[in-house]
XYZ file of C-alpha atoms in Angstrom:
360
model
C -122.432 -160.592 -30.192
C -122.824 -160.040 -33.941
C -119.475 -160.011 -35.694
C -120.897 -158.089 -38.649
C -121.925 -155.177 -36.419
C -118.536 -155.106 -34.714
C -116.826 -155.121 -38.092
C -119.014 -152.253 -39.327
C -118.010 -150.073 -36.370
C -114.333 -150.931 -36.843
C -114.556 -149.934 -40.501
C -116.261 -146.679 -39.540
C -113.536 -145.864 -37.003
C -110.845 -146.668 -39.542
C -112.373 -144.294 -42.087
C -112.636 -141.546 -39.463
C -108.997 -142.030 -38.543
C -107.859 -141.892 -42.169
C -109.911 -138.738 -42.763
C -108.351 -137.033 -39.754
C -105.352 -135.342 -41.358
C -103.845 -134.400 -38.017
C -103.565 -137.984 -36.758
C -102.411 -139.292 -40.127
C -99.711 -136.614 -40.296
C -98.695 -137.254 -36.677
C -98.476 -141.001 -37.307
C -96.288 -140.600 -40.394
C -94.138 -137.959 -38.705
C -93.496 -140.161 -35.692
C -92.551 -143.129 -37.862
C -90.144 -141.151 -40.034
C -88.624 -139.242 -37.129
C -88.073 -142.257 -34.876
C -86.585 -144.367 -37.664
C -84.173 -141.536 -38.518
C -83.239 -141.056 -34.850
C -82.637 -144.768 -34.377
C -80.301 -145.209 -37.339
C -78.335 -142.071 -36.500
C -77.540 -143.422 -33.018
C -74.243 -145.316 -32.481
C -74.648 -149.072 -32.796
C -71.442 -150.089 -31.006
C -69.939 -149.651 -27.539
C -66.322 -148.907 -26.631
C -65.718 -150.587 -23.280
C -61.999 -149.729 -23.136
C -60.560 -146.867 -21.083
C -57.405 -145.574 -22.791
C -54.638 -144.523 -20.397
C -51.388 -142.775 -21.338
C -48.045 -143.577 -19.644
C -44.830 -141.545 -19.773
C -41.924 -141.898 -20.228
C -41.974 -144.675 -22.787
C -39.121 -146.494 -20.984
C -41.669 -147.591 -18.403
C -43.224 -149.645 -21.194
C -40.463 -152.191 -20.766
C -41.858 -152.909 -17.311
C -45.482 -153.208 -18.443
C -47.114 -156.035 -20.415
C -47.379 -153.827 -23.511
C -45.679 -153.427 -26.852
C -46.824 -149.855 -27.308
C -50.537 -150.311 -26.824
C -52.121 -153.253 -25.010
C -55.772 -153.771 -24.237
C -56.575 -155.941 -21.258
C -59.237 -155.962 -18.580
C -60.991 -153.009 -20.217
C -57.902 -150.769 -20.204
C -55.723 -149.687 -23.124
C -52.201 -148.385 -22.376
C -50.549 -145.919 -24.770
C -46.904 -144.881 -24.253
C -45.547 -141.316 -24.564
C -41.938 -140.208 -24.695
C -42.255 -137.274 -22.303
C -44.579 -135.971 -19.633
C -45.268 -132.866 -21.725
C -46.532 -134.986 -24.593
C -48.763 -136.884 -22.184
C -50.097 -133.657 -20.625
C -51.019 -132.362 -24.076
C -52.805 -135.573 -25.020
C -54.790 -135.688 -21.758
C -55.650 -131.986 -21.853
C -56.870 -132.080 -25.443
C -58.401 -135.544 -25.198
C -56.556 -136.522 -28.363
C -56.397 -140.150 -29.462
C -59.079 -140.976 -26.893
C -56.697 -140.650 -23.936
C -58.901 -140.481 -20.813
C -56.088 -139.919 -18.275
C -52.364 -140.443 -17.804
C -49.647 -141.550 -15.418
C -46.366 -139.599 -15.492
C -43.467 -141.400 -13.814
C -40.441 -139.307 -12.758
C -36.939 -139.811 -14.142
C -35.070 -142.564 -12.322
C -38.320 -144.087 -11.063
C -37.048 -147.651 -11.314
C -33.761 -146.989 -9.505
C -35.542 -144.967 -6.816
C -37.990 -147.776 -6.113
C -35.202 -150.353 -6.112
C -33.323 -148.195 -3.561
C -36.302 -148.061 -1.237
C -37.233 -144.473 -2.005
C -40.790 -143.244 -2.623
C -40.742 -140.861 -5.629
C -43.755 -138.768 -6.617
C -45.814 -140.094 -9.516
C -48.225 -137.682 -11.189
C -51.662 -138.921 -12.159
C -52.949 -136.604 -14.893
C -56.730 -136.440 -15.095
C -58.961 -134.001 -16.988
C -61.667 -132.051 -15.188
C -64.856 -134.035 -14.848
C -63.248 -137.479 -14.900
C -65.175 -139.865 -12.622
C -63.535 -140.244 -9.216
C -63.506 -144.039 -9.489
C -61.176 -143.921 -12.506
C -58.784 -141.594 -10.678
C -58.766 -143.956 -7.691
C -58.117 -146.885 -10.038
C -55.110 -145.119 -11.548
C -53.656 -144.302 -8.139
C -53.996 -147.937 -7.129
C -52.320 -149.026 -10.364
C -49.282 -146.882 -9.510
C -48.920 -148.674 -6.186
C -49.196 -152.066 -7.848
C -46.498 -151.109 -10.367
C -44.215 -149.964 -7.547
C -44.671 -153.250 -5.673
C -43.941 -155.216 -8.845
C -40.749 -153.260 -9.632
C -39.380 -153.390 -6.107
C -40.144 -157.089 -5.804
C -41.909 -156.435 -2.489
C -45.340 -157.912 -1.786
C -48.110 -155.487 -0.771
C -48.595 -154.978 2.990
C -51.822 -156.978 2.940
C -52.718 -159.514 0.303
C -56.477 -159.838 0.495
C -58.573 -162.455 -1.193
C -61.435 -160.742 -2.972
C -64.541 -162.137 -4.564
C -66.701 -160.148 -6.966
C -70.457 -160.520 -6.647
C -72.382 -159.108 -9.606
C -75.798 -157.725 -8.685
C -78.180 -157.571 -11.602
C -77.303 -158.449 -15.186
C -73.567 -158.623 -15.830
C -72.930 -156.942 -19.174
C -69.143 -156.644 -18.857
C -67.867 -157.277 -22.359
C -71.413 -157.185 -23.734
C -72.589 -153.640 -23.205
C -75.805 -152.457 -24.839
C -75.345 -149.860 -27.560
C -77.359 -146.660 -27.538
C -79.377 -147.970 -30.457
C -80.401 -151.052 -28.472
C -81.160 -148.982 -25.391
C -83.368 -146.586 -27.327
C -85.359 -149.259 -29.166
C -87.893 -149.933 -26.341
C -88.284 -146.200 -25.723
C -89.084 -145.504 -29.374
C -91.583 -148.363 -29.513
C -93.329 -147.217 -26.346
C -93.492 -143.632 -27.582
C -95.233 -144.825 -30.745
C -97.709 -146.772 -28.638
C -98.324 -143.655 -26.571
C -99.112 -141.623 -29.702
C -101.728 -144.166 -30.716
C -103.124 -144.068 -27.187
C -103.817 -140.375 -27.710
C -105.284 -141.012 -31.160
C -107.731 -143.609 -29.837
C -108.609 -141.422 -26.848
C -109.377 -138.474 -29.139
C -111.618 -140.542 -31.423
C -113.532 -141.939 -28.442
C -113.816 -138.491 -26.868
C -115.224 -136.994 -30.090
C -117.859 -139.704 -30.321
C -118.840 -139.160 -26.695
C -118.959 -135.357 -26.889
C -120.826 -135.302 -30.210
C -123.131 -138.048 -28.895
C -122.367 -140.211 -31.904
C -122.473 -143.114 -29.469
C -126.170 -142.492 -28.874
C -126.866 -142.689 -32.594
C -124.875 -145.915 -32.878
C -126.650 -147.520 -29.939
C -130.026 -146.525 -31.408
C -129.323 -149.168 -34.036
C -129.274 -152.913 -33.256
C -125.714 -152.412 -31.944
C -125.423 -153.199 -28.235
C -122.957 -151.677 -25.784
C -120.941 -154.897 -25.709
C -120.491 -154.829 -29.480
C -119.597 -151.140 -29.375
C -116.918 -151.739 -26.739
C -115.573 -154.770 -28.584
C -115.244 -152.702 -31.769
C -113.378 -149.932 -29.951
C -111.036 -152.471 -28.407
C -110.322 -154.196 -31.720
C -109.787 -150.896 -33.505
C -107.505 -149.588 -30.738
C -105.386 -152.753 -30.597
C -105.170 -152.927 -34.383
C -104.197 -149.275 -34.695
C -101.514 -149.420 -32.002
C -100.099 -152.777 -33.096
C -99.947 -151.931 -36.807
C -97.885 -148.788 -36.287
C -95.575 -150.220 -33.630
C -95.038 -153.311 -35.802
C -94.041 -151.119 -38.764
C -91.570 -149.215 -36.597
C -90.219 -152.451 -35.107
C -89.650 -153.777 -38.612
C -87.835 -150.623 -39.720
C -85.512 -150.560 -36.681
C -84.654 -154.254 -36.786
C -86.588 -155.445 -33.745
C -87.726 -158.572 -35.615
C -84.200 -159.773 -36.357
C -84.244 -162.097 -33.315
C -87.204 -164.304 -32.284
C -89.816 -162.445 -34.367
C -92.701 -164.539 -32.997
C -91.881 -163.508 -29.430
C -91.532 -159.853 -30.458
C -94.957 -159.981 -32.143
C -96.488 -161.402 -28.959
C -94.865 -158.743 -26.770
C -95.916 -155.882 -29.056
C -99.457 -157.235 -29.267
C -99.696 -157.328 -25.471
C -98.335 -153.791 -25.386
C -101.032 -152.694 -27.840
C -103.712 -154.247 -25.617
C -102.248 -152.415 -22.628
C -102.271 -148.933 -24.198
C -105.719 -149.487 -25.727
C -107.167 -149.834 -22.249
C -105.606 -146.565 -21.144
C -106.756 -144.919 -24.386
C -110.385 -145.845 -23.693
C -110.116 -144.441 -20.160
C -108.638 -141.155 -21.439
C -111.302 -140.924 -24.152
C -114.106 -141.488 -21.675
C -112.923 -138.706 -19.351
C -111.727 -136.210 -21.973
C -114.104 -133.269 -22.463
C -112.373 -131.689 -25.449
C -109.098 -131.928 -27.388
C -106.989 -130.295 -24.682
C -108.748 -132.172 -21.896
C -108.243 -135.491 -23.674
C -104.562 -134.657 -24.228
C -104.048 -133.854 -20.540
C -105.773 -137.042 -19.395
C -103.762 -139.087 -21.886
C -100.521 -137.473 -20.676
C -101.316 -138.601 -17.134
C -100.933 -142.149 -18.423
C -98.269 -141.595 -21.079
C -95.585 -140.008 -18.891
C -95.485 -142.698 -16.141
C -95.685 -145.488 -18.716
C -92.478 -144.273 -20.389
C -90.427 -144.367 -17.165
C -89.229 -148.021 -17.564
C -87.952 -147.202 -21.061
C -86.001 -144.214 -19.750
C -84.664 -146.342 -16.874
C -83.204 -148.775 -19.414
C -80.915 -145.984 -20.650
C -79.005 -146.005 -17.371
C -76.842 -148.879 -16.074
C -77.530 -150.651 -12.811
C -80.336 -152.612 -11.243
C -83.884 -151.436 -11.851
C -85.659 -149.995 -8.810
C -88.531 -152.014 -7.406
C -91.072 -149.247 -8.036
C -90.125 -149.132 -11.723
C -90.927 -152.844 -12.003
C -94.431 -152.042 -10.734
C -95.155 -149.840 -13.776
C -97.251 -151.718 -16.384
C -94.826 -151.156 -19.275
C -91.843 -152.644 -17.430
C -92.630 -156.084 -18.854
C -92.621 -154.650 -22.380
C -89.227 -152.956 -21.955
C -87.600 -155.901 -20.197
C -88.904 -158.370 -22.772
C -87.683 -156.271 -25.693
C -84.193 -155.883 -24.245
C -83.780 -159.530 -23.286
C -85.017 -160.801 -26.648
C -83.308 -158.333 -28.997
C -80.046 -158.013 -27.026
C -79.607 -161.309 -25.190
C -81.456 -163.505 -27.687
C -83.722 -164.910 -24.973
C -86.656 -167.102 -25.934
C -90.189 -167.139 -24.636
C -89.350 -169.575 -21.846
C -86.624 -167.320 -20.429
C -88.820 -164.205 -20.425
C -92.090 -165.954 -19.549
C -92.427 -164.286 -16.093
C -92.191 -160.748 -17.502
C -94.444 -161.644 -20.438
C -97.079 -162.947 -18.037
C -96.693 -159.752 -16.008
C -97.243 -157.684 -19.149
C -100.246 -159.810 -20.109
C -101.765 -159.360 -16.660
C -101.376 -155.605 -16.794
C -102.735 -155.536 -20.345
C -105.882 -157.476 -19.488
C -106.430 -155.384 -16.361
C -106.035 -152.106 -18.255
C -108.281 -153.283 -21.089
C -110.990 -154.419 -18.664
C -110.760 -151.133 -16.752
C -110.979 -149.142 -19.980
C -114.035 -151.061 -21.162
C -115.752 -150.624 -17.787
C -115.052 -146.876 -17.612
C -116.216 -146.333 -21.198
C -119.368 -148.394 -20.573
C -120.273 -146.223 -17.583
C -119.588 -143.060 -19.562
C -121.817 -144.241 -22.408
C -124.562 -145.125 -19.920
C -124.734 -141.502 -18.778
C -125.402 -140.110 -22.274
């Protein structure tokens, strides 16, 4: 393989890309838009549920001096039930729900009576929070009466998946992998379109009529595709602060991601017959590849089938490095998974493009 010939093709592809105003405009638009979206997103997480309690005399029986935050719950005291109803109904001061105790609640409980306690919840409040409030009322009644609960169970919490209690991921951090993957997908389409144009206009035939061999042609397309995808995603990563933690690991992960999408770009370019056809083929790859990034926006364990998608390693690596501060050793399994998918996709893309060129 002659390096000079490969370099000449890469330079040619670069000039064609720069001359294509549509792709240049799309690239700049994506960078500006995604950076703006990222920095407009909230960068903090409020993990506290604020609950109102009325009347304020009950505060003497609670571990609060007006407003106490503990175990993810903030208690705010109100003088009357009407004030509490207004706060819950309007959602003022961040009050998510309220507990309204009746007059003489303490004396009634001490006398063995069972007064009615109103749990005030707005429409649409998750059922689990309402159940939690109802259970809290019972616990308060047991504490005031000095009576133990009917059954005192020993419970043990088992956390499945990553426990982020007290360390929730902000929307900015959740969106970072999605924005990076979307940029990679745009460059997948750009590479696919350039390859498709060369195939349809039979420019490949003219190139191969020179001393350039198919191997050198494929190597040039791979280098150009990886360089194009990596350069743009690296610029975006720099602008959205992805390099703030373990930059060397982030560079490695993004480079593997660029190799991955380059393979799919060559496949889409080989099968695309025109602009619309290339776009449709590219979308067949782009939409499934973005699923792991969308899955990261929702809490809970990741489904097994999502882990089978090639870009899962990219998303998981980005989150664990940028959020948890993990090093290469901690994320080595997912990095190796990403590398395996990247090499497989690149090899498949080169093989498909080689066969397509052979038919010209």
